[in-house]
Coordinates of C-alpha atoms and ligand atoms in Angstrom, one line a residue:
M3 CA -14.3 35.4 82.0
N4 CA -11.7 37.8 83.0
Q5 CA -11.8 39.4 86.9
E6 CA -13.4 42.5 84.9
E7 CA -16.0 40.1 83.5
I8 CA -17.0 37.9 86.4
T9 CA -17.6 41.2 88.4
A10 CA -20.0 42.8 85.4
L11 CA -21.8 39.8 85.3
F12 CA -22.8 39.8 88.8
D13 CA -22.9 43.6 88.8
Q14 CA -25.7 43.1 86.2
Q15 CA -27.1 40.3 88.3
A16 CA -27.3 41.1 91.8
A17 CA -30.8 43.5 91.7
N18 CA -32.3 40.2 90.9
Y19 CA -30.7 37.4 92.3
D20 CA -32.3 36.8 95.6
K21 CA -35.4 36.2 93.3
Q22 CA -33.7 34.1 90.7
W23 CA -32.4 31.6 93.5
Q24 CA -35.0 31.9 95.9
K25 CA -36.6 28.6 94.3
M26 CA -33.4 26.5 94.1
S27 CA -32.8 27.6 98.0
A28 CA -33.5 24.4 99.3
I29 CA -30.4 23.1 98.6
H30 CA -28.4 25.4 100.5
N31 CA -30.9 25.1 103.0
G32 CA -29.4 20.4 103.1
M33 CA -26.1 21.5 102.6
Y34 CA -26.3 24.5 105.6
F35 CA -27.0 21.8 108.0
F36 CA -24.8 19.7 107.6
I37 CA -22.9 22.5 108.2
E38 CA -24.1 23.4 111.5
S39 CA -22.9 19.7 112.4
L40 CA -19.2 20.4 110.9
V41 CA -18.7 23.9 113.0
A42 CA -20.6 23.4 115.8
K43 CA -17.5 23.2 118.2
L44 CA -15.8 25.7 116.3
P45 CA -14.7 28.7 119.3
A46 CA -17.9 31.3 120.5
N47 CA -15.6 34.2 119.4
A48 CA -14.6 32.5 116.1
K49 CA -13.5 34.3 112.7
I50 CA -15.2 33.4 109.5
I51 CA -13.9 35.1 105.9
C52 CA -16.7 34.7 103.7
V53 CA -15.0 34.1 100.0
G54 CA -17.8 35.6 97.4
A55 CA -20.3 35.6 99.6
G56 CA -22.6 37.4 96.3
T57 CA -25.5 38.7 98.7
G58 CA -25.1 36.8 101.9
K59 CA -26.9 34.0 102.4
E60 CA -24.1 31.9 104.5
I61 CA -23.4 34.7 106.5
Q62 CA -27.0 35.0 107.4
F63 CA -27.5 32.1 108.1
L64 CA -23.4 31.9 110.2
A65 CA -24.3 35.1 112.2
K66 CA -28.0 33.9 112.8
R67 CA -26.9 30.2 114.5
F68 CA -23.7 31.8 116.3
P69 CA -24.0 34.9 117.7
G70 CA -20.2 35.5 118.6
W71 CA -18.4 34.7 115.4
T72 CA -17.2 37.9 113.3
F73 CA -16.8 37.8 109.4
T74 CA -15.0 39.0 106.6
V75 CA -16.7 39.1 104.0
V76 CA -15.2 39.7 100.5
E77 CA -17.1 39.7 97.5
P78 CA -15.6 42.0 94.2
S79 CA -18.8 43.0 92.7
G80 CA -20.4 46.3 94.5
A81 CA -24.0 45.6 93.9
M82 CA -23.9 42.0 95.1
L83 CA -22.3 43.4 98.2
N84 CA -24.4 45.9 98.9
I85 CA -27.6 44.2 99.1
C86 CA -25.2 41.5 101.3
R87 CA -23.9 44.7 103.6
D88 CA -28.5 45.4 103.5
A89 CA -29.5 42.5 104.6
L90 CA -26.6 41.9 107.4
A91 CA -28.0 45.5 109.0
K92 CA -31.0 44.9 108.3
Q93 CA -30.5 41.8 110.7
G94 CA -28.8 44.0 112.6
M95 CA -25.3 40.9 111.9
D96 CA -23.7 44.5 109.6
S97 CA -21.6 45.7 112.6
R98 CA -19.8 41.7 112.6
C99 CA -18.5 42.0 109.6
Y100 CA -15.4 43.6 107.1
F101 CA -16.9 44.1 104.1
H102 CA -13.6 43.5 101.6
E103 CA -14.7 44.7 97.3
G104 CA -12.7 43.5 95.8
Y105 CA -11.1 40.2 95.1
L106 CA -9.1 38.1 98.3
N107 CA -5.4 39.5 96.6
T108 CA -6.5 42.9 97.4
L109 CA -7.6 42.3 100.7
H110 CA -4.6 43.6 101.9
S111 CA -4.9 42.1 106.1
T112 CA -3.4 39.8 108.2
D113 CA -5.6 38.2 110.1
R114 CA -6.1 34.8 110.2
H115 CA -9.1 33.3 110.1
D116 CA -10.9 29.9 112.0
V117 CA -13.0 29.2 108.7
A118 CA -13.5 30.2 105.2
T119 CA -16.3 30.0 103.7
C120 CA -16.7 29.6 99.5
F121 CA -19.9 28.2 97.8
N122 CA -20.3 28.3 94.1
V123 CA -17.5 30.1 93.4
S124 CA -14.2 29.1 92.4
H125 CA -15.8 27.2 88.9
F126 CA -15.7 30.2 87.5
I127 CA -11.8 29.8 87.6
V128 CA -11.8 27.7 84.6
D129 CA -7.4 27.3 84.6
I130 CA -6.7 24.7 87.2
A131 CA -2.7 26.4 88.1
K132 CA -4.9 30.1 89.0
R133 CA -7.9 28.0 90.8
T134 CA -5.0 25.5 92.8
A135 CA -4.1 29.7 94.0
F136 CA -6.9 30.4 94.5
F137 CA -7.9 27.9 97.3
A138 CA -3.7 28.6 97.7
E139 CA -4.9 32.6 99.1
I140 CA -7.5 30.8 100.8
A141 CA -5.9 29.1 102.9
D142 CA -3.2 31.9 103.6
T143 CA -6.3 33.2 105.4
L144 CA -6.2 30.4 107.8
K145 CA -5.0 29.6 110.5
P146 CA -3.0 27.1 110.5
S147 CA -6.0 23.3 111.2
G148 CA -7.8 26.5 109.8
L149 CA -11.8 25.3 108.5
L150 CA -12.4 26.1 104.8
I151 CA -16.0 25.0 103.3
G152 CA -17.1 25.6 100.1
S153 CA -19.1 24.6 96.7
D154 CA -19.3 24.3 93.6
L155 CA -20.6 22.4 90.3
S156 CA -18.9 18.6 90.1
F157 CA -20.0 16.1 87.4
D158 CA -17.2 13.6 85.0
I159 CA -18.6 15.9 82.1
H160 CA -17.3 13.5 79.5
A161 CA -19.4 10.8 81.4
Q162 CA -22.4 9.2 80.0
N163 CA -24.4 9.5 81.6
Y164 CA -23.2 13.8 82.0
Q165 CA -26.1 14.6 79.7
S166 CA -29.1 12.9 81.7
A167 CA -28.0 14.9 85.1
L168 CA -27.5 18.4 82.5
A169 CA -30.8 17.2 81.8
L170 CA -32.8 17.3 85.3
W171 CA -30.3 20.2 86.9
F172 CA -31.9 22.6 84.4
S173 CA -35.1 21.1 84.6
V174 CA -35.0 22.1 88.6
M175 CA -34.1 25.8 87.1
S176 CA -36.5 25.7 85.5
D177 CA -39.3 24.4 87.5
A178 CA -38.1 26.8 90.0
D179 CA -39.2 29.9 87.4
I180 CA -35.6 30.6 86.4
S181 CA -36.1 32.8 83.2
A182 CA -35.6 30.7 79.6
E183 CA -33.1 33.7 78.2
N184 CA -31.3 32.6 81.5
I185 CA -31.6 29.4 81.7
E186 CA -29.7 29.6 77.8
K187 CA -27.4 32.1 79.0
M188 CA -26.5 29.2 82.1
K189 CA -25.9 26.5 79.3
N190 CA -23.7 29.1 77.2
A191 CA -21.7 29.4 80.0
Y192 CA -22.0 25.7 81.3
A193 CA -19.8 25.0 78.0
N194 CA -17.0 28.4 78.4
D195 CA -17.5 29.9 80.9
V196 CA -17.3 27.9 84.2
A197 CA -14.9 24.7 85.0
I198 CA -17.0 21.2 86.0
L199 CA -15.1 18.9 87.8
P200 CA -15.2 15.5 89.0
Q201 CA -15.5 15.6 92.5
H202 CA -11.7 13.8 93.0
E203 CA -10.4 17.0 90.6
I204 CA -11.7 19.5 92.9
L205 CA -10.7 17.3 96.0
S206 CA -7.2 17.2 94.5
L207 CA -6.7 20.5 93.5
I208 CA -7.6 21.5 96.9
E209 CA -4.9 19.3 98.9
R210 CA -2.6 20.4 96.0
A211 CA -3.4 24.0 97.3
G212 CA -2.6 23.3 100.7
F213 CA -5.1 21.1 103.0
D214 CA -5.1 18.0 104.1
S215 CA -8.1 15.2 103.7
A216 CA -10.3 17.3 101.3
T217 CA -14.3 15.7 102.3
P218 CA -16.8 15.6 100.5
F219 CA -20.4 16.1 102.2
Y220 CA -23.4 16.5 100.5
Q221 CA -24.3 16.8 96.9
A222 CA -27.2 18.0 95.1
G223 CA -27.8 18.5 91.2
L224 CA -24.6 19.1 89.9
I225 CA -23.9 21.0 93.8
Q226 CA -20.9 19.4 95.3
A227 CA -20.2 20.6 98.9
Y228 CA -16.8 19.8 101.0
F229 CA -14.5 20.3 103.9
A230 CA -10.8 20.7 104.4
K231 CA -8.4 21.9 106.3
R232 CA -5.8 23.8 106.3
K233 CA -2.1 21.8 106.5
Ligands
SAM68 C1 -22.2 32.3 92.4 S1 -21.9 33.3 93.1 C2 -22.0 33.1 94.7 C3 -23.2 33.7 95.8 C4 -23.2 33.1 97.5 N1 -21.2 32.3 97.8 C5 -24.1 31.9 97.5 O1 -23.7 30.7 97.6 O2 -25.4 32.1 96.9 C6 -20.6 33.9 93.0 C7 -19.7 34.9 93.8 O3 -18.3 35.0 93.7 C8 -18.0 36.2 93.3 N2 -16.8 35.5 92.4 C9 -16.5 35.1 91.8 N3 -15.5 34.9 91.4 C10 -14.7 35.6 92.1 C11 -13.2 35.1 92.8 N4 -13.0 34.9 92.0 N5 -12.7 35.7 94.1 C12 -14.2 36.1 95.1 N6 -15.3 36.2 94.3 C13 -15.8 35.8 93.7 C14 -19.0 36.3 92.3 O4 -19.1 38.5 92.1 C15 -20.5 36.5 93.3 O5 -21.5 37.4 93.6

């Protein structure tokens, strides 16, 4: 999918997005549990950039726990960003955010951040060189030694057990009330529009993009979370 197609896809999904994924929130909550320890020693006035923030779940989590932190919110889908902004406004957190509707390359800011988050975004970039360049762009938004925390779909799709893992993953989604129609669309997307890479390949492309010690810290189903430090 090109950038216009991705934006259109999420514009179309936005209204129903949080409801659709509500019952899968245990996965994110488990990941946030680890992240809280990972970021606990950062300065009280840390600056965070959230790339592909979607409806803003990670921002709500971090903003609540770290009341002095401020956020650069990068999201190309206007519809997703509106929901994100409204949800943060309801919780009185929007004044701590700068909202950018667009991709990272249109964010003309020289601000450097302590942390970049990028959850479930980079797997939409199928071309390895472009995906590496995307992480390099994220590195540019960070202070030296700044922390990247992210997650992506990950598995060795050529391994014998991939089909079993995939079957369980879709069965979990179905039990979480994701409609059969949407599951069918996802199966299609996984085969054609999303790059599901083994853990070591994701970590290695992050390191080639200008990060040190990319480290996996959490896995649930096909979601793999990792962190790395900017060189
Ligand atoms: C699957 S959603 C994840 C949203 C949120 N991070 C979460 O985990 O709940 C992916 C989001 O990333 C955005 N996105 C896709 N490609 C992107 C890119 N190259 N740069 C920034 N955002 C992107 C989409 O518009 C969408 O809102």
